[in-house]
Short mmCIF file of C-alpha atoms and ligand atoms in Angstrom, two decimals:
data_model
loop_
_atom_site.label_atom_id
_atom_site.label_comp_id
_atom_site.label_asym_id
_atom_site.label_seq_id
_atom_site.Cartn_x
_atom_site.Cartn_y
_atom_site.Cartn_z
CA MET A 1 131.27 81.15 86.24
CA GLU A 2 132.08 84.84 86.76
CA THR A 3 134.27 85.81 89.69
CA TYR A 4 133.93 89.28 91.21
CA ARG A 5 136.25 91.04 93.64
CA LEU A 6 135.80 93.80 96.18
CA PHE A 7 136.31 97.36 94.98
CA ILE A 8 138.45 99.31 97.45
CA ASP A 9 140.52 102.46 96.89
CA GLY A 10 140.04 102.45 93.13
CA GLU A 11 140.89 98.83 92.44
CA TYR A 12 139.53 95.33 92.56
CA VAL A 13 141.02 93.39 95.47
CA ASP A 14 140.61 90.00 97.11
CA SER A 15 138.69 89.68 100.33
CA THR A 16 140.62 89.02 103.51
CA SER A 17 138.45 86.02 104.31
CA GLY A 18 139.07 84.27 100.99
CA LYS A 19 135.45 83.12 101.25
CA TRP A 20 132.81 83.47 98.56
CA ILE A 21 129.07 83.86 98.22
CA GLU A 22 127.47 82.18 95.23
CA SER A 23 125.07 84.19 93.07
CA GLU A 24 122.20 82.20 91.69
CA ASP A 25 120.16 83.08 88.62
CA PRO A 26 116.59 82.87 89.94
CA TYR A 27 115.24 81.88 86.51
CA SER A 28 117.64 79.08 85.55
CA GLY A 29 118.65 78.14 89.07
CA GLU A 30 122.30 78.17 87.96
CA VAL A 31 125.08 79.50 90.09
CA TRP A 32 126.45 82.00 87.57
CA ALA A 33 128.86 84.06 89.69
CA ARG A 34 130.67 84.24 92.97
CA VAL A 35 131.25 87.40 94.96
CA PRO A 36 133.59 87.88 97.92
CA SER A 37 132.22 87.38 101.39
CA GLY A 38 133.68 90.54 102.86
CA ASN A 39 134.35 90.73 106.60
CA SER A 40 135.20 93.43 109.12
CA ALA A 41 138.83 93.58 107.94
CA ASP A 42 137.61 94.37 104.41
CA VAL A 43 135.24 96.99 105.77
CA ASP A 44 138.16 98.51 107.73
CA ARG A 45 140.18 98.75 104.50
CA ALA A 46 137.30 100.31 102.57
CA VAL A 47 136.43 102.80 105.31
CA ALA A 48 140.11 103.78 105.66
CA ALA A 49 140.28 104.39 101.90
CA ALA A 50 137.06 106.41 101.99
CA LYS A 51 138.32 108.44 104.95
CA ARG A 52 141.63 109.20 103.21
CA ALA A 53 139.76 110.18 100.06
CA PHE A 54 137.42 112.43 102.06
CA GLU A 55 140.42 114.37 103.39
CA ASP A 56 142.54 114.23 100.25
CA PRO A 57 142.70 117.52 98.31
CA SER A 58 141.85 115.65 95.08
CA TRP A 59 138.31 115.33 96.48
CA ALA A 60 138.13 117.71 99.45
CA GLU A 61 139.36 120.68 97.41
CA LEU A 62 137.67 119.79 94.17
CA SER A 63 135.18 122.53 93.38
CA ALA A 64 131.55 121.61 93.71
CA THR A 65 131.12 122.37 90.01
CA ALA A 66 133.88 119.92 89.11
CA ARG A 67 132.28 117.31 91.38
CA GLY A 68 129.06 117.79 89.48
CA LYS A 69 130.82 117.29 86.15
CA LEU A 70 132.23 113.95 87.31
CA MET A 71 128.70 112.94 88.17
CA TRP A 72 127.41 113.90 84.73
CA LYS A 73 130.20 111.86 83.17
CA LEU A 74 129.14 108.89 85.27
CA GLY A 75 125.54 109.40 84.13
CA ASP A 76 126.70 109.24 80.50
CA LEU A 77 128.69 106.05 81.13
CA ILE A 78 125.70 104.37 82.78
CA ASN A 79 123.59 105.33 79.81
CA GLU A 80 126.12 103.75 77.43
CA ASN A 81 126.21 100.58 79.54
CA ALA A 82 122.47 100.36 80.23
CA ASP A 83 121.92 97.08 78.37
CA ARG A 84 124.81 95.30 80.04
CA LEU A 85 123.94 96.52 83.54
CA ALA A 86 120.25 95.70 83.09
CA ALA A 87 121.08 92.14 81.99
CA LEU A 88 123.37 91.75 85.03
CA GLU A 89 120.57 92.85 87.34
CA VAL A 90 118.18 90.34 85.76
CA ARG A 91 120.70 87.55 86.19
CA ASP A 92 120.86 88.29 89.90
CA ASN A 93 117.36 89.44 90.84
CA GLY A 94 115.20 87.84 88.12
CA LYS A 95 113.19 91.01 87.51
CA LEU A 96 112.02 91.66 83.95
CA PHE A 97 114.68 92.86 81.54
CA ALA A 98 112.16 95.37 80.15
CA GLU A 99 111.80 96.93 83.60
CA MET A 100 115.51 96.82 84.43
CA LYS A 101 116.41 98.36 81.06
CA ALA A 102 113.92 101.18 81.57
CA GLN A 103 115.31 101.65 85.08
CA MET A 104 118.92 101.79 83.79
CA LEU A 105 117.99 104.34 81.11
CA TYR A 106 116.32 106.54 83.72
CA HIS A 107 119.03 105.93 86.33
CA PRO A 108 121.50 108.55 84.96
CA GLU A 109 118.97 111.27 85.77
CA TRP A 110 119.91 110.94 89.45
CA TRP A 111 123.54 111.65 88.60
CA TYR A 112 122.62 114.57 86.33
CA TYR A 113 120.18 116.08 88.83
CA PHE A 114 122.42 115.82 91.88
CA GLY A 115 125.47 116.74 89.77
CA GLY A 116 123.62 119.98 88.98
CA LEU A 117 122.76 120.45 92.64
CA ALA A 118 126.36 120.04 93.85
CA ASP A 119 127.24 123.71 93.40
CA LYS A 120 123.91 125.00 94.67
CA ILE A 121 124.38 123.95 98.28
CA GLU A 122 124.05 127.35 99.83
CA GLY A 123 124.08 128.45 103.42
CA SER A 124 122.34 131.57 104.71
CA ILE A 125 123.38 134.86 106.17
CA MET A 126 121.28 135.46 109.27
CA PRO A 127 119.85 138.94 109.91
CA ILE A 128 121.16 138.37 113.42
CA ASP A 129 119.81 140.33 116.38
CA ARG A 130 123.22 141.78 117.46
CA LYS A 131 124.72 144.92 116.03
CA ASP A 132 128.30 143.65 116.11
CA ALA A 133 127.90 140.18 114.66
CA PHE A 134 128.04 138.76 111.17
CA SER A 135 126.54 135.26 111.23
CA TYR A 136 126.05 132.65 108.57
CA THR A 137 125.55 128.94 108.05
CA LEU A 138 127.65 126.51 106.04
CA TYR A 139 126.44 123.14 104.79
CA GLU A 140 129.25 120.64 105.09
CA PRO A 141 129.54 116.97 104.13
CA LEU A 142 129.36 114.38 106.90
CA GLY A 143 132.38 112.24 105.96
CA VAL A 144 132.26 108.54 105.13
CA VAL A 145 128.78 107.27 104.29
CA GLY A 146 127.93 103.56 104.51
CA ALA A 147 125.23 102.61 101.99
CA ILE A 148 123.54 99.27 102.65
CA THR A 149 121.16 98.12 99.92
CA ALA A 150 118.42 95.53 99.31
CA TRP A 151 118.26 92.94 96.55
CA ASN A 152 115.36 94.14 94.48
CA SER A 153 116.96 97.12 92.66
CA PRO A 154 120.62 97.22 93.71
CA LEU A 155 121.87 99.80 91.20
CA LEU A 156 118.91 102.13 91.55
CA PHE A 157 119.57 102.25 95.28
CA ILE A 158 123.19 103.18 94.61
CA ALA A 159 121.97 106.13 92.55
CA TRP A 160 119.39 107.14 95.16
CA LYS A 161 121.99 107.11 97.92
CA CYS A 162 125.35 107.86 96.34
CA ALA A 163 124.32 110.65 93.94
CA PRO A 164 123.23 112.99 96.76
CA ALA A 165 126.00 111.73 99.08
CA LEU A 166 128.76 112.46 96.56
CA ALA A 167 127.16 115.72 95.38
CA ALA A 168 127.41 116.86 99.00
CA GLY A 169 131.12 115.99 99.06
CA ASN A 170 131.05 112.78 101.12
CA THR A 171 132.76 109.51 100.20
CA VAL A 172 130.98 106.15 100.27
CA VAL A 173 131.29 102.47 101.05
CA VAL A 174 128.47 100.44 99.50
CA LYS A 175 127.46 97.09 101.00
CA PRO A 176 125.07 95.46 98.51
CA SER A 177 122.74 92.58 99.32
CA GLU A 178 124.52 89.23 99.54
CA PHE A 179 122.02 87.94 96.96
CA THR A 180 122.66 90.55 94.27
CA SER A 181 126.15 92.02 94.57
CA ALA A 182 127.56 91.48 91.08
CA SER A 183 126.05 94.57 89.46
CA SER A 184 127.26 96.90 92.24
CA LEU A 185 130.82 95.52 91.95
CA GLU A 186 130.71 95.97 88.17
CA TYR A 187 129.28 99.50 88.50
CA ALA A 188 132.30 100.54 90.57
CA MET A 189 134.50 100.42 87.47
CA LEU A 190 132.28 102.99 85.74
CA VAL A 191 132.72 105.30 88.74
CA LYS A 192 136.48 104.99 88.31
CA GLU A 193 136.22 105.51 84.56
CA ALA A 194 134.21 108.70 85.15
CA GLY A 195 137.29 110.08 86.94
CA PHE A 196 136.32 110.05 90.63
CA PRO A 197 139.46 109.95 92.80
CA ASP A 198 140.35 106.55 94.26
CA GLY A 199 138.63 105.80 97.55
CA VAL A 200 135.63 108.05 96.92
CA PHE A 201 133.45 105.06 95.97
CA ASN A 202 134.04 101.58 97.39
CA VAL A 203 132.02 98.37 97.32
CA VAL A 204 132.32 95.59 99.90
CA SER A 205 130.07 92.62 99.27
CA GLY A 206 129.25 90.26 102.12
CA TYR A 207 126.58 89.17 104.54
CA GLY A 208 124.56 91.65 106.55
CA ALA A 209 125.61 90.22 109.89
CA GLN A 210 129.30 90.50 108.91
CA ALA A 211 130.19 93.20 106.37
CA GLY A 212 126.94 95.11 106.98
CA ALA A 213 127.23 95.07 110.76
CA ALA A 214 130.92 96.05 110.60
CA LEU A 215 130.03 99.10 108.50
CA VAL A 216 127.32 100.12 110.97
CA ASP A 217 129.71 99.71 113.91
CA HIS A 218 132.69 101.44 112.32
CA PRO A 219 133.73 104.56 114.27
CA ASP A 220 134.88 106.35 111.10
CA VAL A 221 131.55 106.00 109.34
CA ALA A 222 129.50 109.14 109.86
CA LYS A 223 126.23 108.01 108.37
CA ILE A 224 124.37 104.87 107.40
CA THR A 225 121.85 105.02 104.63
CA PHE A 226 119.90 101.79 104.46
CA THR A 227 117.28 100.16 102.24
CA GLY A 228 115.81 96.89 103.40
CA SER A 229 113.33 95.30 105.75
CA ASP A 230 112.00 97.03 108.84
CA LEU A 231 113.48 94.36 111.12
CA SER A 232 117.01 94.83 109.76
CA GLY A 233 116.44 98.59 109.79
CA GLN A 234 115.49 98.51 113.45
CA LYS A 235 118.61 96.53 114.32
CA ILE A 236 120.81 98.87 112.31
CA TYR A 237 119.20 101.89 113.97
CA GLU A 238 119.95 100.41 117.40
CA ASN A 239 123.53 99.54 116.47
CA ALA A 240 124.19 102.91 114.81
CA ALA A 241 123.02 104.62 118.00
CA ARG A 242 126.09 103.28 119.82
CA SER A 243 128.31 105.62 117.83
CA ILE A 244 125.64 108.34 117.33
CA LYS A 245 125.63 108.05 113.55
CA HIS A 246 123.38 109.91 111.18
CA ILE A 247 120.87 107.52 109.68
CA SER A 248 118.32 107.19 106.89
CA LEU A 249 116.11 104.14 106.69
CA GLU A 250 114.05 103.15 103.64
CA LEU A 251 112.06 100.22 104.91
CA GLY A 252 109.14 98.03 104.01
CA GLY A 253 105.51 98.76 103.31
CA LYS A 254 101.99 97.40 103.18
CA SER A 255 100.46 100.02 101.01
CA PRO A 256 96.72 100.61 100.57
CA ASN A 257 95.51 101.10 97.02
CA ILE A 258 91.98 102.51 97.36
CA VAL A 259 89.35 102.28 94.63
CA PHE A 260 86.17 104.37 94.88
CA GLU A 261 82.96 103.74 92.98
CA ASP A 262 83.45 106.94 90.96
CA ALA A 263 86.89 105.90 89.65
CA ASP A 264 87.73 105.02 86.07
CA LEU A 265 87.53 101.32 86.87
CA ASP A 266 89.58 100.13 83.90
CA MET A 267 92.43 102.41 84.86
CA ALA A 268 92.10 101.47 88.50
CA ALA A 269 92.23 97.77 87.63
CA LYS A 270 95.43 98.34 85.65
CA GLY A 271 96.83 100.35 88.54
CA ALA A 272 95.96 97.58 90.98
CA VAL A 273 97.68 94.97 88.78
CA SER A 274 100.83 97.01 88.22
CA GLY A 275 100.83 97.93 91.90
CA ILE A 276 101.05 94.34 93.06
CA PHE A 277 102.18 92.11 90.19
CA GLY A 278 104.84 94.43 88.76
CA ALA A 279 108.30 93.08 89.74
CA SER A 280 106.44 89.99 91.03
CA GLY A 281 105.38 92.09 93.98
CA GLN A 282 108.99 92.49 95.09
CA THR A 283 108.80 96.20 95.56
CA CYS A 284 108.62 98.17 98.74
CA VAL A 285 105.67 100.19 97.43
CA ALA A 286 103.63 97.16 96.33
CA GLY A 287 99.94 98.03 96.54
CA SER A 288 99.36 94.85 98.47
CA ARG A 289 96.19 95.99 100.25
CA LEU A 290 93.54 96.74 97.68
CA LEU A 291 90.61 98.56 99.28
CA VAL A 292 87.51 98.43 97.07
CA GLN A 293 84.26 100.27 97.78
CA ASP A 294 81.59 97.65 98.45
CA SER A 295 79.16 99.07 95.85
CA ILE A 296 81.53 98.14 92.99
CA HIS A 297 83.39 95.26 94.58
CA ASP A 298 82.10 92.43 92.38
CA GLU A 299 82.25 94.39 89.14
CA PHE A 300 85.77 95.56 89.92
CA MET A 301 86.92 92.07 90.82
CA ASP A 302 85.72 90.84 87.40
CA ARG A 303 87.87 93.43 85.66
CA LEU A 304 90.82 92.67 87.88
CA LEU A 305 90.59 88.92 87.30
CA ASP A 306 90.31 89.45 83.53
CA LEU A 307 93.60 91.31 83.63
CA ALA A 308 95.28 88.88 86.02
CA LYS A 309 94.36 85.94 83.79
CA ASN A 310 96.47 87.44 81.00
CA ALA A 311 99.64 87.45 83.09
CA ARG A 312 102.39 85.55 81.26
CA ILE A 313 104.83 83.98 83.68
CA GLY A 314 108.21 83.18 82.24
CA ASN A 315 111.79 84.04 81.39
CA PRO A 316 112.50 87.57 82.64
CA MET A 317 114.70 88.24 79.59
CA ASP A 318 111.76 87.59 77.25
CA LYS A 319 109.99 90.83 76.34
CA ASN A 320 106.63 89.04 76.37
CA THR A 321 106.92 87.98 80.00
CA HIS A 322 104.81 89.83 82.58
CA VAL A 323 105.79 88.02 85.77
CA GLY A 324 109.26 86.68 86.51
CA PRO A 325 110.63 84.52 89.32
CA ILE A 326 111.00 85.40 92.97
CA THR A 327 114.56 86.54 93.54
CA THR A 328 115.70 84.21 96.28
CA ARG A 329 114.73 80.76 97.50
CA GLN A 330 114.21 82.13 100.98
CA GLN A 331 111.83 84.80 99.69
CA TYR A 332 109.97 82.27 97.53
CA GLU A 333 109.36 80.12 100.60
CA LYS A 334 108.18 83.16 102.53
CA VAL A 335 105.66 84.02 99.79
CA ILE A 336 104.33 80.46 99.70
CA SER A 337 104.04 80.43 103.48
CA TYR A 338 101.96 83.64 103.44
CA ILE A 339 99.57 82.07 100.92
CA GLU A 340 99.03 79.24 103.41
CA ILE A 341 98.63 81.69 106.29
CA ALA A 342 95.96 83.61 104.34
CA LYS A 343 94.03 80.41 103.62
CA GLU A 344 94.19 79.39 107.27
CA GLU A 345 92.99 82.83 108.33
CA GLY A 346 89.88 82.37 106.21
CA ALA A 347 90.67 84.69 103.29
CA GLU A 348 89.13 83.49 100.04
CA LEU A 349 91.58 82.51 97.32
CA VAL A 350 90.06 83.68 94.03
CA PHE A 351 93.09 83.52 91.76
CA GLY A 352 96.49 81.80 91.62
CA GLY A 353 97.93 80.69 94.89
CA GLN A 354 100.20 78.02 93.48
CA PRO A 355 103.87 77.65 92.83
CA CYS A 356 104.43 77.10 89.12
CA THR A 357 107.07 75.97 86.70
CA VAL A 358 107.88 77.60 83.38
CA PRO A 359 109.66 76.17 80.34
CA GLY A 360 113.42 76.56 80.70
CA GLY A 361 113.03 77.95 84.18
CA ALA A 362 114.77 75.43 86.35
CA GLY A 363 114.99 77.78 89.30
CA ASP A 364 111.56 76.68 90.57
CA GLN A 365 110.97 80.05 92.14
CA PHE A 366 107.80 81.09 90.35
CA VAL A 367 104.57 81.93 92.13
CA GLN A 368 101.31 82.58 90.30
CA PRO A 369 99.87 86.06 90.72
CA THR A 370 97.58 85.49 93.68
CA ILE A 371 94.42 87.28 94.81
CA PHE A 372 92.59 86.87 98.10
CA THR A 373 89.18 88.44 98.75
CA ASN A 374 87.18 88.62 101.96
CA VAL A 375 90.27 89.79 103.75
CA SER A 376 89.71 91.62 107.02
CA ASN A 377 92.18 94.15 108.23
CA ASP A 378 93.18 92.21 111.32
CA MET A 379 94.48 89.27 109.27
CA ARG A 380 98.23 88.85 108.92
CA ILE A 381 97.82 88.88 105.14
CA ALA A 382 96.42 92.43 105.47
CA GLN A 383 99.08 93.65 107.88
CA GLU A 384 102.43 92.00 107.11
CA GLU A 385 104.69 92.62 104.15
CA VAL A 386 104.80 89.58 101.85
CA PHE A 387 107.08 91.05 99.17
CA GLY A 388 105.61 88.84 96.48
CA PRO A 389 102.70 88.73 93.99
CA VAL A 390 99.98 88.31 96.61
CA LEU A 391 97.07 90.75 96.74
CA SER A 392 94.66 91.14 99.64
CA VAL A 393 91.32 92.70 98.75
CA LEU A 394 89.36 94.44 101.49
CA LYS A 395 85.94 96.07 101.22
CA PHE A 396 84.99 99.49 102.59
CA LYS A 397 81.71 101.40 102.80
CA ASP A 398 82.67 105.05 102.74
CA GLU A 399 85.52 107.54 103.00
CA ASP A 400 85.80 107.32 106.78
CA GLU A 401 86.18 103.57 106.67
CA ALA A 402 88.67 103.73 103.78
CA ILE A 403 90.87 106.13 105.75
CA GLN A 404 90.52 104.10 108.92
CA ILE A 405 91.54 100.82 107.19
CA GLY A 406 94.12 102.53 104.98
CA ASN A 407 95.99 103.94 107.98
CA ASP A 408 95.48 100.99 110.30
CA VAL A 409 98.85 99.36 109.63
CA VAL A 410 102.31 99.86 111.09
CA TYR A 411 103.79 100.94 107.75
CA GLY A 412 103.43 104.24 105.91
CA LEU A 413 105.44 104.09 102.71
CA ALA A 414 102.92 104.70 99.93
CA ALA A 415 99.22 104.75 99.09
CA GLY A 416 97.05 105.00 95.99
CA VAL A 417 93.61 106.56 95.54
CA TRP A 418 91.41 106.08 92.48
CA THR A 419 88.59 108.62 92.16
CA ARG A 420 87.29 111.24 89.71
CA ASP A 421 86.38 113.57 92.59
CA ILE A 422 89.16 116.10 93.09
CA ARG A 423 87.87 117.12 96.53
CA ARG A 424 87.94 113.52 97.68
CA ALA A 425 91.43 113.16 96.24
CA MET A 426 92.56 116.20 98.23
CA ARG A 427 91.00 114.89 101.42
CA PHE A 428 92.80 111.59 100.98
CA THR A 429 96.21 112.99 100.15
CA LYS A 430 95.97 114.81 103.46
CA ALA A 431 94.49 112.01 105.56
CA LEU A 432 96.65 109.08 104.47
CA LYS A 433 99.72 108.54 106.63
CA ALA A 434 102.16 107.64 103.88
CA GLY A 435 105.31 109.22 102.48
CA THR A 436 103.91 109.08 98.93
CA VAL A 437 100.28 109.28 97.84
CA TRP A 438 99.41 108.57 94.21
CA VAL A 439 96.08 109.72 92.79
CA ASN A 440 94.86 107.85 89.69
CA THR A 441 98.31 106.38 89.15
CA TYR A 442 100.65 104.02 91.00
CA ARG A 443 104.40 103.34 91.29
CA ALA A 444 105.45 106.68 89.77
CA PHE A 445 108.97 107.81 90.71
CA SER A 446 111.24 110.67 89.75
CA TYR A 447 114.71 111.87 90.71
CA MET A 448 112.99 115.19 91.58
CA MET A 449 110.42 113.78 93.94
CA PRO A 450 111.28 113.04 97.57
CA PHE A 451 110.61 109.43 98.48
CA GLY A 452 110.55 107.81 101.91
CA GLY A 453 108.38 106.44 104.63
CA MET A 454 106.30 107.44 107.60
CA LYS A 455 105.84 105.27 110.69
CA ARG A 456 107.62 101.90 110.44
CA SER A 457 108.51 102.51 106.80
CA GLY A 458 111.49 104.59 107.75
CA LEU A 459 113.26 107.87 108.28
CA GLY A 460 114.60 110.39 105.82
CA ARG A 461 113.97 111.01 102.14
CA GLU A 462 115.66 110.00 98.92
CA SER A 463 115.50 111.95 95.64
CA GLY A 464 114.71 115.63 95.23
CA VAL A 465 116.39 118.51 97.02
CA ALA A 466 115.31 116.96 100.34
CA ALA A 467 117.75 114.10 99.75
CA ILE A 468 120.92 116.17 99.67
CA ARG A 469 120.14 117.58 103.11
CA GLU A 470 120.40 114.02 104.44
CA TYR A 471 124.11 114.05 103.60
CA LEU A 472 124.99 117.49 104.96
CA GLN A 473 125.43 119.02 108.38
CA VAL A 474 124.97 122.65 109.26
CA LYS A 475 127.76 124.69 110.74
CA SER A 476 126.86 128.05 112.30
CA VAL A 477 129.55 130.72 112.08
CA TRP A 478 129.64 133.87 114.23
CA LEU A 479 132.04 136.66 113.30
CA SER A 480 132.26 139.55 115.71
CA THR A 481 132.89 143.05 114.44
CA ALA A 482 133.18 144.45 117.97
CA THR A 483 136.30 146.38 118.80
CA GLU A 484 136.15 145.61 122.51
CA LEU A 485 134.74 142.78 124.64
CA PRO A 486 132.26 143.55 127.43
CA ASN A 487 132.62 142.15 130.95
CA PRO A 488 133.67 138.47 130.34
CA PHE A 489 131.89 137.32 133.54
CA ILE A 490 128.46 138.33 132.32
CA ILE A 491 126.98 136.75 129.23
CA GLN A 492 124.99 139.34 127.30
P1 NAD B 501 117.16 92.91 104.32
O1 NAD B 501 116.78 93.83 105.42
O2 NAD B 501 117.16 91.48 104.57
O3 NAD B 501 118.61 93.28 103.76
C1 NAD B 501 118.92 94.56 103.27
C2 NAD B 501 120.41 94.80 103.40
O4 NAD B 501 120.75 94.88 104.77
C3 NAD B 501 121.29 93.68 102.83
O5 NAD B 501 122.42 94.26 102.20
C4 NAD B 501 121.70 92.91 104.07
O6 NAD B 501 122.90 92.21 103.91
C5 NAD B 501 121.85 94.03 105.07
N1 NAD B 501 121.72 93.67 106.48
C6 NAD B 501 120.87 92.77 107.02
N2 NAD B 501 121.04 92.73 108.36
C7 NAD B 501 122.00 93.64 108.66
C8 NAD B 501 122.61 94.07 109.88
N3 NAD B 501 122.27 93.55 111.07
N4 NAD B 501 123.54 95.02 109.83
C9 NAD B 501 123.87 95.58 108.64
N5 NAD B 501 123.37 95.20 107.46
C10 NAD B 501 122.42 94.24 107.47
O7 NAD B 501 116.18 93.31 103.12
P2 NAD B 501 116.02 92.59 101.72
O8 NAD B 501 115.33 91.29 101.96
O9 NAD B 501 117.32 92.64 101.00
O10 NAD B 501 115.05 93.59 100.96
C11 NAD B 501 113.66 93.52 101.03
C12 NAD B 501 113.14 94.57 101.99
O11 NAD B 501 113.61 95.86 101.58
C13 NAD B 501 111.63 94.66 102.00
O12 NAD B 501 111.17 94.83 103.32
C14 NAD B 501 111.36 95.92 101.20
O13 NAD B 501 110.14 96.54 101.47
C15 NAD B 501 112.52 96.77 101.56
N6 NAD B 501 112.74 97.79 100.54
C16 NAD B 501 112.50 99.10 100.85
C17 NAD B 501 112.64 100.09 99.87
C18 NAD B 501 112.38 101.54 100.17
O14 NAD B 501 112.88 102.39 99.43
N7 NAD B 501 111.63 101.88 101.19
C19 NAD B 501 113.04 99.73 98.60
C20 NAD B 501 113.26 98.39 98.33
C21 NAD B 501 113.13 97.44 99.30
#
C-alpha cells in the first residue's frame, strides 16, 4: 500500500494528527493508498508557509515573466508524466484511463496559457477629470489562496485554479477531496521540480469538515476557490463571509440538453450519450435532462437506445471500456437511491436501472447506464443532481416550452441545443440561463474559454482571461502634480 504525506513549504511532512484516510480503488475495491487526515494545525502550517512565500522576495520580487517561465516548465513536466498521473487518477476516481490520459495531455495548456498571461496583467491610466492629477490602476495579487477541490477531476481542478492564481502572483494551499488526494500530493513534487520557491504551492489532504473548514476560516487566507456540491459551496460561502474572503464557487448542475426535430439526430444522440454517460455521469456538466421535441421523441429514443445498448461497462484501465465504476461507495448508493426515487415518482425506466458487476471488478460500484422517459419537470429526477449515469428524458412542444423547461431548475451551469437552424440557435444561446451553452456539441472545454455557473451553479469563472481577474484586486493610485493645496476644509 502506498503512503502519502502532506506537502508543506516545499517538502513532504507528516500530519499533526497522525491519522490517515484510506484511498480505495473503485474498480477493484482495494485500499491501495493512505493519505494524511490533515487538521487545523496542518492547515496553519501550510497557510503560514504560503504567507511567508507570498512575502518572500524569491516570489514577491520575481518578475512576472520569470513566473510565467516556471509555469511553462511545470506544463512540460506534467506532459512528461501524463501516463503516470492519469493512472493515479484512475486508481482513485475510477474514471476511464483514456479520458484521464487525454485530460493530462491537455492539462499543461492551462499552465502555458496562464504562464503567458502572467506578464500581461496591465492596469490603466485614467484620463482623469482633474488637471493636476495623474491616476492609474494596479492589479495586485490577493495573497494566500485556498483551493478546495472535488473528487471527479482532482488534477484538472488544480490547473483551473492554481494556474491563474500563481500567474497573478498569489500562493496556494490545495485541499483535495478526501476520496482522491493521492494525485494532488504527487503533483506537488512536480511543482517543486519546476523550480517554484518553497511555500508557493502546498497540499493538505483531509476531510472537508476539518482541513477544508480550517482553510475557509483561516484569517490569513485571502480567497477560497471551491469546486464541489452546491450544499458544501453554500456552507463555505457562509463561513468565508465571517472573514470577508474573496470567493469563487464552481458548483453542481442539472443541465438541459435540448434536441429539436430539425437536428442531425445521429449527432444529437451521440451528444446525448456523451453528455450523460461520459465519466459515468460524474461530471458537473452532465446533460442529465434531455429535452426532446415531441414530434421526434420516439424515433430519437430508438437511436439513443441503440447507442446505449453498446455501452461496455468494465475496467477503467481497459481501452475498450465505455463506462467505469462510480467513484465512491457513498455516491454509488446515492445514484441507486435516485433510480428508486424516479421509479416511485412514476418515470418510466426504459434502459438499465440496475447495479451490475463486471469481471475482475470487485468494487461493486457499477451502475448500468440508465434512461427514464415520461419524466415531468416537477419530479426530483428532473430537478436534483444525481451525479451518475442516469438520464431523464422530457418532451417539449415548441421553443417556448423548451426554454421554459430548460430554465426551470435552480442550477445554471451548462446547456446543449441541437438544431440546424442558426436563428433558433442564436435565440437559445441568449435565452438559456447557463454559464455555458453548446450548440451541436456537448462537453467541450478549453483553457481559453471562461467556465462557470449562473444561479445555484456558482460564482466566478475559471479558464480564459476572465479567470485571472478572480485572483487579482485593483488598487487605484492618485498622484497629484499640484504645487499648492487648496483650502483643506473644503473638498473640491
Ligand atoms: P463536495 O462538496 O462533497 O466536496 C468538495 C470538496 O469540498 C472536498 O474537498 C470536500 O472535502 C470539501 N468540503 C466539504 N465540506 C466542506 C466544508 N464545510 N468546508 C470546507 N471544505 C469542505 O463535492 P464532491 O462530492 O467532492 O464533488 C461532486 C460535486 O462537485 C457535484 O455537485 C458536482 O457537480 C460538483 N462539481 C462542480 C464542478 C464545476 O466546475 N462546476 C466540477 C466538478 C464537480
